[in-house]
CSV table of C-alpha atoms in Angstrom, one decimal:
chain,number,residue,atom,x,y,z
A,1,MET,CA,92.1,-54.2,41.5
A,2,SER,CA,88.7,-55.9,41.0
A,3,GLN,CA,85.8,-54.3,39.1
A,4,PRO,CA,84.5,-51.1,40.5
A,5,ILE,CA,80.9,-51.1,41.9
A,6,LEU,CA,78.1,-48.7,41.1
A,7,VAL,CA,75.3,-48.5,43.6
A,8,THR,CA,72.3,-46.6,42.3
A,9,GLY,CA,68.5,-46.4,42.2
A,10,ILE,CA,66.0,-43.7,43.0
A,11,TYR,CA,66.9,-41.2,45.7
A,12,ARG,CA,65.4,-41.9,49.2
A,13,SER,CA,65.6,-45.6,48.5
A,14,GLY,CA,68.3,-46.6,51.0
A,15,SER,CA,71.2,-46.5,48.6
A,16,THR,CA,73.4,-44.8,51.2
A,17,TRP,CA,72.7,-47.6,53.7
A,18,LEU,CA,73.4,-50.2,51.0
A,19,GLY,CA,76.6,-48.5,49.8
A,20,GLN,CA,78.0,-48.0,53.3
A,21,MET,CA,77.3,-51.6,54.4
A,22,LEU,CA,79.1,-52.8,51.3
A,23,ALA,CA,81.9,-50.4,52.1
A,24,GLU,CA,82.4,-52.1,55.5
A,25,SER,CA,84.4,-54.6,53.5
A,26,GLU,CA,88.1,-54.0,54.0
A,27,HIS,CA,88.6,-54.1,50.3
A,28,ILE,CA,86.0,-51.4,49.4
A,29,LYS,CA,86.7,-47.6,49.2
A,30,TYR,CA,83.5,-45.6,49.2
A,31,TYR,CA,82.8,-42.6,46.9
A,32,GLY,CA,79.6,-40.7,47.5
A,33,GLU,CA,77.6,-39.1,44.7
A,34,PRO,CA,80.0,-37.7,42.1
A,35,PHE,CA,77.1,-36.8,39.8
A,36,ASN,CA,75.5,-34.7,42.5
A,37,PRO,CA,76.2,-31.1,41.6
A,38,ILE,CA,77.4,-30.2,45.1
A,39,ASN,CA,80.2,-32.7,44.7
A,40,HIS,CA,81.4,-31.9,41.2
A,41,LYS,CA,84.4,-29.9,42.5
A,42,VAL,CA,85.4,-32.7,44.8
A,43,TYR,CA,85.6,-35.1,41.9
A,44,GLY,CA,86.9,-32.6,39.3
A,45,ILE,CA,84.0,-33.1,37.0
A,46,SER,CA,81.1,-31.0,35.6
A,47,LEU,CA,77.7,-32.0,34.3
A,48,PRO,CA,74.9,-29.8,32.9
A,49,SER,CA,72.3,-30.9,35.4
A,50,PRO,CA,71.4,-33.4,38.1
A,51,PHE,CA,70.3,-36.9,36.9
A,52,TYR,CA,72.2,-36.4,33.7
A,53,GLN,CA,72.4,-39.1,31.1
A,54,LEU,CA,75.8,-39.5,29.6
A,55,SER,CA,76.0,-40.0,25.9
A,56,GLY,CA,79.1,-42.2,25.9
A,57,ASN,CA,81.2,-39.5,24.3
A,58,GLU,CA,82.4,-37.8,27.5
A,59,ASP,CA,86.0,-39.3,27.4
A,60,ILE,CA,87.5,-36.4,29.4
A,61,LEU,CA,84.9,-36.6,32.1
A,62,ILE,CA,85.3,-40.4,32.4
A,63,THR,CA,89.1,-40.0,32.6
A,64,LYS,CA,88.7,-37.4,35.4
A,65,LEU,CA,86.2,-39.7,37.2
A,66,LYS,CA,88.6,-42.6,36.9
A,67,ASN,CA,91.4,-40.5,38.3
A,68,ALA,CA,89.2,-39.3,41.2
A,69,ILE,CA,88.3,-42.8,42.3
A,70,GLY,CA,91.8,-44.3,41.7
A,71,ILE,CA,91.2,-46.3,38.4
A,72,ASP,CA,94.3,-46.2,36.2
A,73,LYS,CA,95.7,-43.2,38.1
A,74,ASN,CA,98.2,-45.2,40.2
A,75,LEU,CA,99.5,-47.3,37.3
A,76,ASN,CA,99.8,-44.2,35.0
A,77,THR,CA,101.7,-42.4,37.8
A,78,PHE,CA,104.0,-45.3,38.3
A,79,LEU,CA,104.8,-45.7,34.6
A,80,SER,CA,105.4,-42.0,34.3
A,81,ARG,CA,107.8,-42.0,37.3
A,82,LEU,CA,109.5,-45.1,36.0
A,83,SER,CA,110.3,-43.5,32.7
A,84,LEU,CA,111.6,-40.3,34.3
A,85,ASN,CA,113.5,-41.9,37.1
A,86,HIS,CA,115.9,-44.6,36.0
A,87,GLY,CA,117.1,-44.8,39.5
A,88,LEU,CA,114.0,-46.8,40.4
A,89,LEU,CA,115.0,-49.4,37.8
A,90,ASN,CA,118.5,-49.6,39.3
A,91,ASN,CA,117.5,-49.7,43.0
A,92,SER,CA,115.6,-52.9,43.8
A,93,ALA,CA,114.7,-51.7,47.3
A,94,LYS,CA,113.1,-48.5,46.0
A,95,THR,CA,111.3,-50.4,43.3
A,96,TYR,CA,110.0,-52.9,45.8
A,97,ARG,CA,108.7,-50.2,48.2
A,98,TYR,CA,107.0,-48.3,45.4
A,99,LEU,CA,105.4,-51.4,43.9
A,100,ASN,CA,104.2,-52.5,47.4
A,101,ALA,CA,102.6,-49.1,47.9
A,102,LEU,CA,101.1,-49.3,44.5
A,103,PHE,CA,99.7,-52.7,45.2
A,104,ARG,CA,98.1,-51.5,48.5
A,105,CYS,CA,96.4,-48.6,46.7
A,106,SER,CA,95.3,-50.7,43.8
A,107,SER,CA,93.9,-53.5,46.0
A,108,PHE,CA,90.9,-51.3,47.0
A,109,ILE,CA,87.7,-51.7,45.0
A,110,PRO,CA,86.1,-48.3,44.3
A,111,LEU,CA,82.4,-48.2,45.2
A,112,ILE,CA,80.4,-45.3,43.7
A,113,LYS,CA,77.1,-44.7,45.5
A,114,ASP,CA,75.1,-42.3,43.4
A,115,PRO,CA,71.3,-42.1,42.7
A,116,PHE,CA,72.1,-39.1,40.5
A,117,ALA,CA,73.9,-41.5,38.1
A,118,LEU,CA,70.9,-43.9,37.5
A,119,PHE,CA,70.3,-42.7,33.9
A,120,SER,CA,74.0,-43.1,33.1
A,121,ALA,CA,74.3,-46.6,34.7
A,122,GLU,CA,74.8,-48.4,31.3
A,123,ILE,CA,77.5,-46.0,30.2
A,124,LEU,CA,79.3,-46.1,33.5
A,125,ALA,CA,79.2,-49.9,33.6
A,126,GLU,CA,80.8,-50.0,30.2
A,127,LYS,CA,83.4,-47.2,30.6
A,128,LEU,CA,84.4,-48.2,34.2
A,129,ASN,CA,83.9,-51.9,33.6
A,130,SER,CA,81.9,-51.9,36.8
A,131,ASP,CA,79.4,-54.2,38.6
A,132,VAL,CA,76.1,-52.5,39.2
A,133,VAL,CA,73.8,-52.8,42.2
A,134,ILE,CA,70.3,-51.2,41.9
A,135,ILE,CA,68.0,-50.7,44.9
A,136,ILE,CA,64.3,-50.5,44.5
A,137,ARG,CA,61.8,-49.0,47.0
A,138,HIS,CA,58.1,-49.2,47.5
A,139,PRO,CA,56.3,-46.3,45.9
A,140,ALA,CA,54.3,-45.4,49.0
A,141,ALA,CA,57.5,-45.5,51.1
A,142,PHE,CA,59.2,-43.2,48.6
A,143,VAL,CA,56.3,-40.7,48.5
A,144,HIS,CA,56.2,-40.6,52.3
A,145,SER,CA,59.9,-40.0,52.5
A,146,VAL,CA,60.0,-37.1,50.1
A,147,LYS,CA,56.9,-35.6,51.8
A,148,ARG,CA,58.7,-35.9,55.1
A,149,MET,CA,61.8,-34.2,53.8
A,150,ASN,CA,59.8,-31.7,51.6
A,151,TRP,CA,62.1,-32.5,48.7
A,152,VAL,CA,61.1,-31.0,45.4
A,153,PHE,CA,62.0,-32.5,42.0
A,154,ASN,CA,62.6,-30.1,39.2
A,155,PHE,CA,61.2,-31.7,36.1
A,156,SER,CA,63.3,-29.4,33.9
A,157,TRP,CA,66.2,-31.6,34.9
A,158,LEU,CA,64.7,-34.2,32.6
A,159,LEU,CA,62.9,-32.0,30.0
A,160,ASP,CA,66.1,-30.1,29.2
A,161,GLN,CA,67.8,-33.4,28.2
A,162,ARG,CA,66.6,-33.8,24.7
A,163,SER,CA,68.2,-37.2,24.1
A,164,LEU,CA,66.8,-38.6,27.4
A,165,MET,CA,63.3,-37.3,26.7
A,166,LYS,CA,63.3,-38.5,23.1
A,167,GLY,CA,64.8,-41.8,24.1
A,168,ILE,CA,63.9,-43.9,27.1
A,169,LEU,CA,61.6,-41.3,28.7
A,170,LEU,CA,59.5,-40.6,25.6
A,171,PRO,CA,56.5,-42.5,27.1
A,172,PHE,CA,56.4,-39.9,29.9
A,173,GLU,CA,57.1,-36.7,27.9
A,174,ASP,CA,53.5,-35.4,28.0
A,175,GLU,CA,53.0,-36.3,31.7
A,176,ILE,CA,56.3,-34.7,32.7
A,177,ASN,CA,55.4,-31.5,30.8
A,178,GLN,CA,52.0,-31.4,32.5
A,179,ARG,CA,53.5,-31.8,35.9
A,180,LYS,CA,56.0,-29.0,35.2
A,181,ARG,CA,53.1,-26.7,34.0
A,182,GLU,CA,51.0,-27.4,37.0
A,183,GLY,CA,53.8,-27.2,39.5
A,184,TYR,CA,55.3,-29.8,41.8
A,185,TYR,CA,53.3,-28.5,44.8
A,186,SER,CA,49.9,-28.6,42.9
A,187,SER,CA,49.9,-32.3,44.0
A,188,ILE,CA,52.9,-33.6,45.8
A,189,ILE,CA,51.6,-37.1,45.5
A,190,LYS,CA,51.1,-36.9,41.7
A,191,SER,CA,54.6,-35.3,41.3
A,192,ALA,CA,56.4,-37.8,43.6
A,193,CYS,CA,54.6,-40.8,41.9
A,194,LEU,CA,55.7,-39.6,38.5
A,195,VAL,CA,59.3,-39.4,39.7
A,196,TRP,CA,59.0,-42.9,41.1
A,197,LYS,CA,57.5,-44.2,37.8
A,198,VAL,CA,60.2,-42.6,35.7
A,199,PHE,CA,63.0,-44.0,37.8
A,200,HIS,CA,61.6,-47.5,38.1
A,201,TYR,CA,60.6,-47.6,34.4
A,202,VAL,CA,64.3,-47.1,33.7
A,203,ILE,CA,65.2,-49.7,36.4
A,204,SER,CA,62.8,-52.2,34.8
A,205,HIS,CA,64.4,-51.4,31.4
A,206,TYR,CA,67.8,-52.3,32.9
A,207,HIS,CA,66.5,-55.4,34.5
A,208,ASN,CA,65.4,-56.7,31.1
A,209,ARG,CA,68.7,-55.8,29.5
A,210,HIS,CA,71.2,-56.7,32.2
A,211,SER,CA,70.4,-59.9,34.1
A,212,ASN,CA,74.0,-59.9,35.5
A,213,TRP,CA,73.4,-56.7,37.5
A,214,VAL,CA,72.2,-57.0,41.1
A,215,TYR,CA,68.7,-55.8,41.9
A,216,VAL,CA,67.5,-55.6,45.5
A,217,ARG,CA,64.4,-54.2,47.2
A,218,HIS,CA,64.9,-52.0,50.2
A,219,GLU,CA,62.1,-53.9,51.9
A,220,ASP,CA,64.0,-57.3,51.5
A,221,LEU,CA,67.2,-55.7,52.9
A,222,SER,CA,65.3,-54.3,55.8
A,223,ASN,CA,63.4,-57.5,56.6
A,224,ASP,CA,66.4,-59.8,56.6
A,225,PRO,CA,69.6,-57.7,56.5
A,226,ILE,CA,72.2,-60.3,57.3
A,227,ASN,CA,71.1,-62.9,54.7
A,228,GLN,CA,70.3,-60.3,52.0
A,229,PHE,CA,73.6,-58.6,52.4
A,230,GLU,CA,75.4,-61.9,52.4
A,231,LEU,CA,73.8,-62.7,49.1
A,232,ILE,CA,74.9,-59.4,47.6
A,233,TYR,CA,78.4,-59.8,49.0
A,234,LYS,CA,78.6,-63.3,47.2
A,235,LEU,CA,77.2,-61.9,44.0
A,236,LEU,CA,79.9,-59.2,44.0
A,237,GLY,CA,82.7,-61.7,45.0
A,238,LEU,CA,83.2,-60.1,48.4
A,239,THR,CA,83.8,-61.8,51.7
A,240,MET,CA,81.3,-61.0,54.5
A,241,THR,CA,83.5,-60.9,57.6
A,242,ASP,CA,82.5,-60.7,61.3
A,243,ARG,CA,83.2,-57.0,61.1
A,244,VAL,CA,80.7,-56.6,58.3
A,245,VAL,CA,78.1,-58.6,60.1
A,246,GLN,CA,78.5,-56.5,63.2
A,247,ALA,CA,78.2,-53.3,61.2
A,248,ILE,CA,75.0,-54.5,59.6
A,249,GLN,CA,73.6,-55.6,62.9
A,250,ARG,CA,74.4,-52.2,64.5
A,251,SER,CA,72.6,-50.4,61.6
A,252,SER,CA,69.5,-52.5,61.6
A,253,ASN,CA,68.8,-54.0,65.1
A,254,LYS,CA,65.5,-53.5,66.9
A,255,GLN,CA,67.1,-51.3,69.6
A,256,ASN,CA,67.5,-48.6,67.0
A,257,ILE,CA,64.9,-45.9,66.3
A,258,VAL,CA,62.2,-46.8,63.9
A,259,GLU,CA,61.9,-43.4,62.2
A,260,ALA,CA,64.4,-40.7,61.6
A,261,PRO,CA,63.9,-37.3,63.3
A,262,ALA,CA,62.0,-34.8,61.3
A,263,ARG,CA,63.9,-33.5,58.2
A,264,GLU,CA,66.9,-35.6,59.0
A,265,ALA,CA,67.9,-37.1,55.7
A,266,PHE,CA,70.4,-39.8,56.6
A,267,ALA,CA,69.8,-41.5,59.9
A,268,LEU,CA,71.4,-44.9,59.0
A,269,ASN,CA,70.9,-46.7,62.2
A,270,ARG,CA,67.2,-47.8,62.2
A,271,ASN,CA,65.1,-50.7,63.4
A,272,SER,CA,65.0,-51.8,59.8
A,273,LYS,CA,62.2,-54.3,60.1
A,274,ALA,CA,59.9,-52.0,61.9
A,275,ASN,CA,60.7,-49.2,59.5
A,276,ILE,CA,59.4,-51.1,56.4
A,277,LYS,CA,55.8,-49.9,56.5
A,278,THR,CA,56.0,-46.7,58.5
A,279,TRP,CA,54.4,-45.1,55.5
A,280,LYS,CA,51.1,-46.7,56.5
A,281,LYS,CA,51.1,-44.6,59.7
A,282,HIS,CA,51.6,-41.3,57.9
A,283,LEU,CA,49.6,-41.7,54.6
A,284,SER,CA,45.9,-41.9,54.6
A,285,GLU,CA,44.0,-44.8,53.0
A,286,ALA,CA,42.9,-42.4,50.2
A,287,GLU,CA,46.5,-41.3,49.6
A,288,ILE,CA,47.8,-44.9,49.5
A,289,GLU,CA,45.1,-45.9,47.0
A,290,GLU,CA,46.0,-42.8,44.9
A,291,ILE,CA,49.7,-43.8,44.9
A,292,ARG,CA,48.8,-47.4,44.0
A,293,LYS,CA,46.7,-46.3,41.0
A,294,LEU,CA,49.3,-43.7,39.8
A,295,THR,CA,52.2,-46.1,39.9
A,296,THR,CA,50.5,-49.1,38.3
A,297,PRO,CA,51.5,-51.0,36.2
A,298,ILE,CA,55.2,-50.3,36.8
A,299,SER,CA,54.9,-51.1,40.5
A,300,LYS,CA,53.5,-54.5,39.7
A,301,ALA,CA,56.9,-55.5,38.4
A,302,TRP,CA,58.4,-55.2,41.9
A,303,TYR,CA,55.5,-55.3,44.4
A,304,SER,CA,52.5,-57.7,44.8
A,305,GLU,CA,49.1,-57.0,46.4
A,306,ALA,CA,50.5,-58.2,49.7
A,307,ASP,CA,53.1,-55.4,49.7
A,308,TRP,CA,50.3,-52.8,49.9
């Protein structure tokens, strides 16, 4: 089995589209959001809060996650059965069939799509020996998306993680505390911009430390899906077959809707090129300027003047 793949980034960034188009490869098996609390039982894990930062000492949790996505599980099962069942050793036909089945299972590459795992990306990359793909999205597009969905971010999810707040998020501690005191809805734009800044500050930190990871802007994927996905496939050592190309074309062609229906979170088939700047239709000039000011200078690492 090749290295697992972690696809992450800020939520509402297109990580589901990215992950599912990569999972169109016949060699990929898709696992959605194990760090999302609603999925903990599915994966047999438990974390104290959403967007949790692993410390690196959660060996039991990592083992459970590996088992849930098929890493080591099949080999351990085989070795266990081999030691208990000497008949396998003495029956070449049975051994062949079992090894063949094991090979088919182990030939799949697990892909974990999980924006909830962004703050744990370094630990997961180390413990799972995984490739990492991070998607970035324009701050105004993110703000528009969370406003459309009326999604609230609970800043206690961050503040209750002492090591996170005293570590990489220390520069934002006062601002996060202020937003919590004033309340998310006291200014949706200020709150959403702070979330964008925190996530993309961490992404920029990763970008400086891990040049071998893959970083892609949602806007670049949307503007030229085939060529951008082909580049990502190559970087991950995957083959982009005709089936993959057709799936990408179905998900992004100009016959698709431009905007998702109200409050629909995951409408994957869009006119991707036309969707890039729908935020300009829904945000006022004053709101756009406020978003721009609130997310500078972090946004300048990813977006130029022309992107506004």
